[in-house]
Amino acid sequence: MEPSEASGQRDTQALLSTTQEMELRRRDYHVERPLLNQKQLEELGRWSSVTGTHQWRTWLQCSHARARALLLQYLPVLAWLPRYPVRDWLLGDLLSGLSVAIMQLPQGTFAVMSVMVGSVTESLAPDEDFLQDLNSTVNETARDAARVQLASALSVLVGLFQTLLEVCWKLPQSVVGTMVTALVAGVVLVVVKLLNDKLQQHLPLPIPGELLTLIGATGISYGVGLKHRFGVDVVGDIPAGLIPPVAPNSQLFAKLVGNAFAIAVVGFAIAISLGKIFALRHGYRVDSNQELVALGLSNLIGGVFQCFPVSCSMSRSLVQESTGGNTQVAGAVSSLFILIIIVKLGELFQDLPKAVLAAAIIVNLKGMLMQFTDICSLWKANRMDLLIWLVTFVATILLNLDLGLAAAVAFSLLLVVFRTQLPHYSILGQVPDTDIYRDVAEYSEAREVPGVKVFRSSATVYFANAELYSDTLKQKCGIDVDRLISRKKKLLKKKELKLKRLLKEEKLQRQAGPLEPAAASKGTSVSINANTSIRDIESNNMEGSKAKQVSAGKELEDTAASGQEDAKAPDGSTLKALGLPQPDFHSLVLDLGALSFVDTVCLKSLKNIFRDFREIEVEVYMAACHTPVVTQLEAGHFFDASITKQHLFASVHDAVVFALQHPRSGPVSPVSVTQL
């Protein structure tokens, strides 16, 4: 074959392929399949329940792979440390660890944790318990020892709100030197951060502004004498050496158990919240169980060495991130540096101004403070989330963190229940020439299928909103179902009483004397049917009004005849026969695609819907149930002789097509009454 011919064939094939692809794009989406109810769908898909695996069997399995997985799960450092990129991350982690370590010198781990622990130590070990008899002074040594034994606390902070009050009260007592120091340090830190942003592409790693500022401020404070000349508060003496391990006093456990539980919950909530914030920012996953184990182990071992309860700090985490920290190596460097300072180098940082530490924290809290801008975005996007944000903010300020967090969680749960009370209910219509159904109030081209109502709720149906679901369904259908059923029952009761009266008259006539032959011959085969129509009763009433002209035997003959006719065509109890208004639809389809679970109240509510609408001659179908919901319906014995899986369809369109093919022509035996 010549090269030109081969090239021409390839061009032809490419052209045909392109033409076929364009043709496929132009074609409408078209699928042909049979109409499927739930029973047929299970048979077609060969449905079978998933057999659950017992978790304890997995726990008892023993293998090399499982042992390795457990080791890496509880010691994740063994997983990432061998793959640690030394050249790329080590310098950043070192600088970040040193920056955070210097900030740690005068403080506890997290300010709010300090507030909570401090309140416990003050309440259980007040100054009045350590007054000396001679001069009524406080024995600080004994007091501090007791407070360390109670909560291993080195400092006490008041609540955030009372902190604000102290700032306002002491504004006139502000030290000019301290304010100037903090201002200069803050400006330097902001400038360094701006430079890091501008030169980000040209610098191998960010400039460690916090580390350089803290070292420089310490040197300037020592050389100039900021404390003595200008009254600038400095870190001061840092205790040297490690305290030997001491077993905790178990007699204090009963007093501290409540506060310890609150601190544990708040500490874990703070840690996992911060972890998820940074995980979303940098694209990794946080194992909440591992975080809980790490915090528990840290507090358990630290408590033996009389350490402060630990958690995470937003400010120090931001400093670590902004100074180039990438892994736990930064935390390890910070901890090692703190250990060296405690053992040997503490005196080098005695002249570090506290104002510089405060400036570093405030500057690095910029991202946290910028969260106030979320108020505007949440107002536009989701006002329920904004309400949760505001309640959490106010509650934590007014009630302290533990009570505020508990109040915010309780409010969030109540809000979830409240939101399920206000779902979006809608009547669906078919989008032209599709099998898609949408809210007719939102889609102008969506049209209701004649004779069929399709109803949908945007929330699952359970005990809290089941009654609202039923009431809204009846309202959306445009007919007072309960009133119609009540009128129907009253008319049937009236008809039944009328027939009983006629039977009584017949009995009296028999007892009074022989009847005419025609009446006597037919009186023995009288068939009384509760479905006798209103017209029959009216006919009998007219005959009764002419009792002077027509004999009682003739009246009973006509009644018996009408009863026999009703026995042949039992439509006397229909709405039409009773003279009641009929719904303008013969079928109701419940779109249950939003259901994620069903409880007993939901099951009873659905059964009552079937019963009520069948009473007004409307057949009910269900559609789009998820498999777990179908399983729960079966477990709750929802399906029976009157409601089968043939009333449940794979999609709304299947149910609508079936309803159009099988419109109800007469009454069906109603479902047994089920009360909520």
XYZ file of C-alpha atoms in Angstrom:
676
model
C 0.000 0.000 0.000
C 1.313 3.375 -0.949
C 2.013 5.847 1.872
C -0.446 8.305 0.371
C -3.225 5.688 0.412
C -2.494 4.764 4.045
C -2.537 8.411 4.999
C -5.874 8.881 3.214
C -7.406 5.924 5.051
C -6.257 7.327 8.392
C -7.785 10.681 7.534
C -11.060 8.992 6.557
C -11.168 7.012 9.796
C -10.421 10.117 11.835
C -13.209 11.987 10.015
C -15.671 9.154 10.646
C -14.684 9.018 14.308
C -15.157 12.759 14.671
C -18.529 12.583 12.909
C -19.717 9.777 15.192
C -18.579 11.688 18.259
C -20.445 14.808 17.149
C -23.524 12.718 16.432
C -23.394 11.215 19.912
C -23.117 14.695 21.402
C -26.172 15.871 19.458
C -28.293 12.929 20.520
C -30.656 13.299 23.431
C -30.121 11.275 26.583
C -32.294 8.217 25.968
C -32.748 5.099 28.106
C -35.332 2.363 27.676
C -36.176 0.164 30.652
C -39.240 -1.449 32.164
C -41.250 0.261 34.874
C -39.850 -0.940 38.220
C -41.356 -1.123 41.668
C -39.274 -2.093 44.680
C -39.995 -5.817 44.410
C -39.096 -5.909 40.716
C -35.978 -3.827 41.354
C -34.778 -6.261 44.019
C -35.343 -9.191 41.667
C -33.622 -7.450 38.757
C -30.627 -6.352 40.803
C -30.524 -9.575 42.862
C -30.654 -7.664 46.119
C -29.444 -9.324 49.304
C -28.834 -7.876 52.744
C -25.228 -7.093 53.577
C -23.905 -9.361 56.285
C -22.246 -7.284 58.969
C -18.737 -8.136 60.100
C -18.016 -8.378 63.796
C -15.483 -5.762 64.854
C -14.113 -7.938 67.648
C -12.938 -10.487 65.101
C -10.772 -7.809 63.505
C -9.374 -6.853 66.903
C -8.340 -10.442 67.625
C -6.572 -10.942 64.310
C -2.802 -11.146 64.601
C -0.370 -10.713 61.749
C 2.812 -8.864 60.885
C 0.901 -6.301 58.822
C -1.605 -5.651 61.626
C 1.153 -5.305 64.215
C 2.950 -2.810 62.010
C -0.280 -0.884 61.391
C -0.979 -0.662 65.135
C 2.566 0.514 65.810
C 2.332 3.239 63.191
C -1.130 4.210 64.413
C 0.038 4.921 67.950
C 3.534 6.097 67.000
C 2.996 8.003 63.739
C 6.459 9.524 64.006
C 7.823 6.180 62.790
C 5.859 6.618 59.575
C 6.895 10.139 58.563
C 10.325 10.553 60.139
C 12.142 8.079 57.833
C 10.791 10.010 54.838
C 11.537 13.440 56.326
C 13.021 15.796 53.632
C 15.940 17.187 55.598
C 17.145 19.587 52.926
C 13.717 21.156 52.364
C 12.224 21.339 55.848
C 14.882 21.067 58.554
C 15.969 24.728 58.586
C 12.387 25.975 58.669
C 11.485 23.612 61.494
C 14.566 24.686 63.479
C 13.801 28.402 63.186
C 10.118 27.828 63.870
C 10.870 25.720 66.944
C 13.245 28.319 68.370
C 10.701 31.118 67.814
C 7.955 29.251 69.608
C 10.314 28.157 72.403
C 11.309 31.709 73.293
C 7.632 32.721 73.365
C 6.942 29.851 75.775
C 9.353 31.087 78.416
C 7.050 33.109 80.689
C 3.681 31.437 80.078
C 1.548 28.455 80.139
C 0.511 26.545 77.050
C -2.840 28.140 76.338
C -4.370 31.204 77.963
C -7.884 29.812 78.283
C -6.593 26.607 79.861
C -4.715 28.792 82.335
C -7.968 30.566 83.158
C -9.767 27.319 83.902
C -6.975 25.720 85.942
C -6.343 28.954 87.831
C -9.959 29.276 88.886
C -9.819 25.768 90.345
C -6.613 26.402 92.311
C -7.874 29.684 93.744
C -11.169 28.174 94.857
C -9.580 25.143 96.524
C -6.451 26.840 97.910
C -7.286 30.502 98.775
C -4.841 32.846 100.484
C -6.857 32.835 103.722
C -5.843 29.235 104.317
C -2.156 30.186 104.500
C -2.111 33.214 106.862
C 0.643 33.219 109.482
C -0.440 33.825 113.072
C 2.074 36.512 114.002
C 1.804 39.180 111.323
C -1.172 37.880 109.310
C 0.942 37.606 106.193
C 0.495 34.894 103.638
C 2.879 31.962 103.696
C 3.601 32.011 99.985
C 5.751 28.886 100.040
C 3.027 26.740 101.531
C 0.362 28.348 99.344
C 2.309 27.767 96.138
C 3.085 24.178 97.081
C -0.599 23.490 97.670
C -1.621 25.045 94.382
C 1.003 23.077 92.475
C -0.264 19.935 94.131
C -3.855 20.776 93.218
C -3.498 21.591 89.558
C 0.225 21.817 88.744
C -0.365 25.467 87.895
C 2.413 28.085 87.877
C 0.196 31.105 87.170
C -3.426 32.100 87.525
C -5.398 34.023 84.923
C -8.873 35.400 85.315
C -11.728 34.950 82.860
C -11.563 36.684 79.501
C -14.354 39.100 80.333
C -12.771 40.051 83.742
C -9.508 40.438 81.930
C -11.069 43.143 79.760
C -12.295 44.917 82.896
C -8.819 44.980 84.405
C -7.401 46.487 81.208
C -10.000 49.265 81.254
C -9.404 49.997 84.950
C -5.613 50.135 84.572
C -5.407 52.233 81.423
C -4.451 55.337 83.468
C -1.622 53.320 85.054
C -0.081 52.364 81.711
C 3.735 52.468 81.545
C 4.956 54.531 78.615
C 8.105 52.466 78.190
C 6.112 49.236 77.968
C 3.723 50.695 75.400
C 6.585 52.015 73.261
C 8.394 48.660 73.452
C 5.299 46.759 72.394
C 4.567 49.227 69.595
C 8.104 49.064 68.175
C 8.162 45.276 68.372
C 4.774 45.076 66.674
C 5.868 47.363 63.841
C 9.035 45.333 63.305
C 7.067 42.085 63.161
C 4.526 43.522 60.721
C 7.304 44.837 58.458
C 9.051 41.464 58.470
C 5.806 39.704 57.561
C 5.214 42.143 54.702
C 8.723 41.485 53.441
C 8.128 37.752 53.622
C 4.980 38.156 51.531
C 6.709 40.354 48.965
C 9.873 38.277 48.689
C 8.209 34.885 49.062
C 9.329 33.683 45.628
C 12.940 34.825 46.154
C 13.538 33.583 49.711
C 14.337 29.911 50.385
C 12.396 30.191 53.673
C 10.608 33.002 55.558
C 12.644 35.443 57.622
C 12.259 34.348 61.295
C 10.959 37.708 62.450
C 9.739 36.510 65.845
C 13.034 34.805 66.683
C 15.154 37.784 65.626
C 12.842 40.245 67.402
C 12.905 38.305 70.662
C 16.702 37.904 70.634
C 17.231 41.558 69.692
C 14.748 42.790 72.318
C 16.489 40.713 74.995
C 19.889 42.205 74.086
C 18.548 45.786 73.978
C 16.736 45.332 77.292
C 19.898 44.041 78.951
C 22.142 46.738 77.456
C 19.856 49.736 78.016
C 18.300 48.551 81.263
C 14.657 48.889 80.240
C 13.392 47.523 83.534
C 15.268 49.894 85.840
C 15.263 53.044 83.674
C 11.805 52.879 82.070
C 9.865 50.418 84.220
C 9.401 47.862 81.445
C 8.259 44.544 82.866
C 10.542 41.643 81.916
C 10.373 37.886 82.246
C 12.510 37.827 85.369
C 13.879 34.807 87.155
C 13.290 31.487 85.440
C 13.547 28.506 87.821
C 16.451 26.290 86.858
C 16.439 22.518 86.949
C 13.728 19.867 86.745
C 11.419 18.950 89.586
C 11.686 15.258 90.513
C 8.599 13.165 89.680
C 6.006 12.952 92.422
C 2.930 10.768 92.534
C -0.316 12.812 92.568
C -2.388 13.054 95.717
C -5.271 10.678 95.064
C -7.306 12.249 97.866
C -7.781 15.333 95.670
C -9.310 13.365 92.784
C -12.837 13.553 94.200
C -12.636 17.357 94.410
C -11.106 17.782 90.974
C -12.970 15.196 88.888
C -15.659 17.598 87.646
C -13.246 20.365 86.718
C -10.791 17.869 85.244
C -13.487 16.504 82.942
C -14.436 20.005 81.760
C -10.792 20.925 81.116
C -10.226 17.637 79.265
C -13.203 18.241 76.975
C -12.289 21.859 76.278
C -8.636 21.016 75.713
C -9.509 18.283 73.223
C -12.040 20.513 71.449
C -9.438 23.257 71.056
C -6.776 20.834 69.848
C -8.943 19.118 67.242
C -10.397 22.437 66.045
C -6.971 23.956 65.481
C -5.750 20.741 63.913
C -8.593 20.726 61.400
C -8.075 24.410 60.589
C -4.455 23.824 59.614
C -5.277 20.490 57.975
C -7.733 22.195 55.628
C -5.205 24.928 54.932
C -2.350 22.569 54.056
C -4.228 19.568 52.671
C -3.752 16.750 55.165
C -5.987 14.748 57.513
C -6.162 14.867 61.318
C -6.831 11.665 63.260
C -8.989 12.794 66.188
C -8.410 9.541 68.079
C -4.657 9.952 67.789
C -4.904 13.549 69.007
C -6.886 12.414 72.040
C -4.314 9.735 72.859
C -1.446 12.220 72.480
C -3.076 14.801 74.765
C -3.947 12.189 77.357
C -0.439 10.745 77.391
C 1.120 14.226 77.626
C -1.052 15.218 80.578
C -0.640 11.850 82.293
C 3.157 11.909 82.162
C 3.410 15.674 82.679
C 1.258 15.528 85.797
C 3.799 13.235 87.465
C 6.425 15.951 86.904
C 4.017 18.607 88.271
C 3.395 20.110 84.859
C 0.524 22.289 83.736
C -2.379 20.681 81.796
C -1.606 21.079 78.121
C -3.542 21.767 74.953
C -2.891 23.693 71.747
C -2.315 27.426 71.402
C -3.660 29.379 68.464
C -1.022 32.116 68.732
C 1.963 29.774 68.954
C 0.588 27.548 66.213
C 0.327 30.584 63.958
C 3.871 31.618 64.860
C 5.115 28.133 64.026
C 3.318 28.198 60.688
C 4.434 31.703 59.743
C 8.092 31.054 60.585
C 8.377 28.060 58.277
C 7.410 25.105 60.468
C 6.331 22.034 58.512
C 6.326 18.975 60.781
C 6.482 17.839 64.400
C 10.231 18.419 64.232
C 9.479 22.079 64.965
C 7.645 21.060 68.127
C 10.471 18.736 69.098
C 13.032 21.531 68.611
C 10.890 23.903 70.658
C 10.536 21.388 73.492
C 14.268 20.586 73.468
C 15.190 24.268 73.558
C 12.778 24.874 76.461
C 14.379 21.948 78.297
C 17.859 23.396 77.800
C 16.674 26.796 79.012
C 15.056 25.302 82.097
C 18.147 23.295 82.958
C 20.962 25.733 82.123
C 20.152 28.813 80.019
C 17.213 30.382 81.830
C 19.177 33.357 83.096
C 19.975 34.464 79.521
C 16.333 35.444 78.946
C 15.642 37.168 82.255
C 15.696 40.587 80.570
C 13.278 39.649 77.770
C 10.448 42.287 77.834
C 6.991 40.770 78.209
C 5.653 43.502 75.938
C 7.596 41.982 73.040
C 5.976 38.599 73.677
C 2.563 40.272 73.750
C 3.293 42.060 70.468
C 4.345 38.783 68.820
C 1.115 37.104 69.952
C -1.105 39.975 68.780
C 0.570 40.233 65.382
C 0.243 36.492 64.804
C -3.412 36.595 65.876
C -4.195 38.626 62.772
C -5.665 35.592 61.031
C -7.777 34.783 64.066
C -9.011 38.344 64.416
C -9.840 38.417 60.710
C -12.530 35.843 61.472
C -14.754 38.774 62.417
C -15.067 39.389 58.693
C -16.900 36.067 58.542
C -19.935 37.864 59.936
C -20.590 39.606 56.619
C -20.044 36.485 54.521
C -22.171 34.324 56.829
C -24.960 36.918 56.742
C -25.100 36.472 52.988
C -24.417 32.734 52.822
C -26.064 31.097 55.861
C -27.644 33.061 58.676
C -28.149 29.945 60.802
C -24.379 29.441 60.886
C -23.981 33.117 61.720
C -26.346 32.652 64.656
C -24.246 29.735 65.930
C -21.097 31.843 65.508
C -22.543 34.728 67.531
C -23.962 32.501 70.284
C -20.624 30.712 70.651
C -18.721 34.004 70.782
C -20.996 35.614 73.372
C -21.327 32.460 75.484
C -17.586 31.877 75.756
C -17.039 35.496 76.822
C -19.825 35.654 79.405
C -19.781 32.083 80.751
C -16.083 31.143 80.473
C -14.879 28.648 77.901
C -16.147 25.376 79.384
C -19.707 26.560 80.042
C -19.716 28.667 76.883
C -18.650 25.734 74.736
C -21.276 23.500 76.334
C -23.945 26.144 75.762
C -22.876 26.540 72.129
C -23.016 22.774 71.513
C -26.462 22.553 73.127
C -27.671 25.490 71.054
C -26.349 23.873 67.861
C -28.193 20.631 68.621
C -31.410 22.500 69.344
C -30.970 24.421 66.119
C -30.641 21.152 64.185
C -33.955 19.966 65.643
C -35.521 23.342 64.910
C -34.330 23.277 61.284
C -35.884 19.857 60.764
C -39.141 21.433 61.917
C -39.004 23.872 59.010
C -38.110 21.857 55.907
C -39.092 22.840 52.408
C -42.256 21.030 51.311
C -43.177 21.099 47.652
C -45.527 19.742 45.008
C -43.504 18.452 42.075
C -44.232 18.736 38.392
C -42.650 17.083 35.383
C -40.116 19.026 33.374
C -41.347 18.711 29.749
C -40.051 15.691 27.796
C -37.986 14.386 30.741
C -38.333 12.031 33.689
C -37.235 14.843 36.025
C -39.630 16.305 38.609
C -39.109 19.675 40.259
C -40.998 22.108 42.471
C -43.734 23.754 40.415
C -43.361 26.925 42.496
C -39.706 27.268 41.479
C -39.721 25.909 37.918
C -42.201 27.698 35.710
C -42.038 25.025 32.988
C -42.645 22.146 35.403
C -46.209 20.913 35.070
C -48.229 18.739 37.416
C -49.227 15.418 35.885
C -53.049 15.392 35.528
C -54.587 13.117 38.121
C -51.343 12.613 40.079
C -49.920 14.642 42.986
C -46.213 14.318 43.761
C -45.150 15.529 47.214
C -41.615 15.921 48.575
C -39.973 17.055 51.817
C -36.405 18.340 51.979
C -35.802 16.726 55.388
C -36.151 13.251 56.794
C -39.399 12.407 58.579
C -39.125 11.427 62.235
C -40.937 11.913 65.523
C -40.255 15.658 65.720
C -41.809 16.587 62.364
C -43.990 13.619 61.354
C -47.226 15.422 62.219
C -46.093 18.538 60.367
C -45.308 16.379 57.318
C -48.826 14.928 57.270
C -50.529 18.263 57.840
C -48.515 20.012 55.127
C -49.177 17.166 52.689
C -52.936 17.514 53.129
C -52.689 21.287 52.827
C -50.567 21.157 49.660
C -53.020 18.771 48.024
C -55.629 21.531 48.061
C -58.363 19.580 49.829
C -59.391 19.299 53.470
C -58.888 15.555 53.826
C -59.881 15.290 57.477
C -63.107 17.267 56.997
C -64.019 15.238 53.913
C -63.505 11.977 55.788
C -65.581 13.296 58.698
C -68.460 14.276 56.399
C -68.292 10.895 54.696
C -68.494 9.035 57.981
C -71.410 11.153 59.156
C -73.376 10.470 55.986
C -72.651 6.743 56.164
C -73.730 6.720 59.785
C -76.915 8.560 58.897
C -77.629 6.086 56.121
C -77.003 3.163 58.439
C -79.440 4.568 60.995
C -82.042 5.080 58.257
C -81.742 1.475 57.140
C -81.974 0.248 60.696
C -85.192 2.212 61.068
C -86.592 0.629 57.925
C -85.651 -2.821 59.214
C -87.439 -2.064 62.434
C -90.544 -0.963 60.535
C -90.422 -4.180 58.511
C -90.233 -6.218 61.680
C -93.215 -4.356 63.121
C -95.204 -4.930 59.923
C -94.499 -8.635 60.107
C -95.660 -8.749 63.686
C -98.810 -6.675 62.920
C -100.190 -8.995 60.279
C -99.713 -10.685 56.891
C -98.383 -8.574 54.072
C -99.362 -8.532 50.453
C -98.119 -11.574 48.527
C -95.498 -9.636 46.589
C -94.036 -8.130 49.689
C -94.201 -11.392 51.574
C -92.443 -13.277 48.841
C -89.629 -10.785 48.596
C -89.410 -9.858 52.253
C -87.654 -13.100 53.069
C -84.731 -12.221 50.786
C -84.130 -8.663 51.865
C -80.412 -7.771 51.582
C -79.350 -4.776 53.651
C -76.190 -3.083 52.437
C -74.471 -0.220 54.252
C -73.457 1.088 50.851
C -77.035 2.019 49.866
C -76.869 5.322 48.026
C -78.336 8.620 49.098
C -80.662 8.502 46.095
C -82.103 5.233 47.341
C -82.713 6.750 50.740
C -84.293 9.851 49.209
C -86.497 7.577 47.102
C -87.570 5.722 50.202
C -88.228 9.011 51.989
C -90.559 10.132 49.181
C -92.376 6.831 49.313
C -92.704 7.226 53.078
C -94.271 10.652 52.594
C -96.954 8.997 50.457
C -97.715 6.370 53.090
C -101.404 7.161 52.904
C -101.485 6.172 49.234
C -98.909 3.287 49.191
C -98.848 0.396 51.604
C -95.926 -0.297 53.947
C -95.335 -3.627 52.220
C -94.707 -1.843 48.911
C -92.144 0.445 50.624
C -90.213 -2.498 51.983
C -90.331 -4.153 48.588
C -88.664 -1.150 46.999
C -86.092 -0.960 49.810
C -85.207 -4.595 49.390
C -84.887 -4.142 45.652
C -82.571 -1.187 46.068
C -80.495 -3.133 48.567
C -80.088 -5.979 46.105
C -78.956 -3.540 43.434
C -76.314 -2.117 45.801
C -75.110 -5.623 46.541
C -74.451 -6.102 42.840
C -72.701 -2.724 42.422
C -71.274 -1.681 45.841
C -70.648 1.970 45.065
C -73.022 3.446 47.601
C -70.170 4.545 49.862
C -68.282 6.459 47.174
C -67.889 10.202 47.445
C -69.882 10.677 44.264
C -72.755 8.544 45.517
C -72.768 10.409 48.810
C -72.844 13.768 47.054
C -69.448 14.832 48.382
C -66.731 16.684 46.403
C -64.126 14.438 44.816
C -60.377 15.220 44.702
C -59.083 16.307 41.320
C -56.403 13.591 41.461
C -56.643 9.834 41.785
C -53.068 9.061 42.898
C -50.540 10.487 45.351
C -46.800 9.870 45.027
C -44.565 10.483 48.039
C -40.979 11.260 47.039
C -39.014 9.789 49.951
C -35.543 10.375 48.543
C -34.680 12.725 51.418
C -35.292 10.073 54.075
C -32.092 8.910 55.747
C -33.824 6.844 58.441
C -37.312 6.089 59.743
C -38.532 5.664 63.296
C -41.758 4.168 64.625
C -43.572 7.504 64.525
C -42.648 7.930 60.854
C -43.940 4.427 60.070
C -47.258 5.126 61.766
C -47.538 8.489 60.050
C -47.008 6.919 56.608
C -49.610 4.254 57.337
C -52.093 6.918 58.390
C -51.450 8.752 55.103
C -52.308 5.589 53.175
C -55.466 5.128 55.260
C -56.714 8.719 55.004
C -56.178 9.168 51.275
C -57.695 5.796 50.470
C -60.749 6.924 52.416
C -61.163 9.726 49.860
C -60.475 7.341 46.939
C -56.854 8.342 46.295
C -54.235 5.619 45.968
C -50.837 6.314 47.536
C -47.427 5.298 46.195
C -43.896 5.840 47.462
C -40.747 6.417 45.438
C -36.960 6.791 45.574
C -36.344 5.145 48.948
C -32.733 4.317 49.751
C -31.941 0.686 50.520
C -31.253 1.251 54.277
C -34.641 2.959 54.572
C -36.360 0.035 52.820
C -34.657 -2.321 55.259
C -35.945 -0.263 58.182
C -39.449 -0.286 56.695
C -39.303 -4.065 56.553
C -37.955 -4.326 60.096
C -40.790 -2.093 61.316
C -43.396 -4.364 59.640
C -44.573 -1.525 57.443
C -45.414 -3.745 54.495
C -48.527 -5.900 54.819
C -51.429 -7.122 52.700
C -52.660 -3.598 51.937
C -49.255 -1.881 51.566
C -46.782 -3.994 49.652
C -43.474 -3.361 47.934
C -45.478 -2.916 44.749
C -46.476 0.460 46.188
C -42.804 1.470 46.343
C -41.051 2.424 43.100
C -37.459 2.976 42.053
C -38.081 6.555 40.960
C -40.794 9.182 40.956
C -41.302 8.758 37.232
C -41.914 5.021 37.644
C -44.579 5.720 40.237
C -46.242 8.398 38.102
C -46.355 6.178 35.003
C -47.838 3.312 37.006
C -50.418 5.629 38.573
C -51.476 6.870 35.133
C -51.813 3.294 33.902
C -53.841 2.220 36.942
C -56.204 5.021 38.018
C -58.531 4.069 40.844
C -62.073 3.346 39.735
C -63.649 2.548 43.084
C -63.064 2.182 46.815
C -60.472 -0.219 48.156
C -60.553 -1.780 51.581
C -59.005 0.836 53.849
C -55.883 0.338 55.898
C -56.425 -0.471 59.540
C -56.472 2.623 61.703
C -53.082 3.473 63.227
C -52.809 6.207 65.803
C -49.715 8.314 66.457
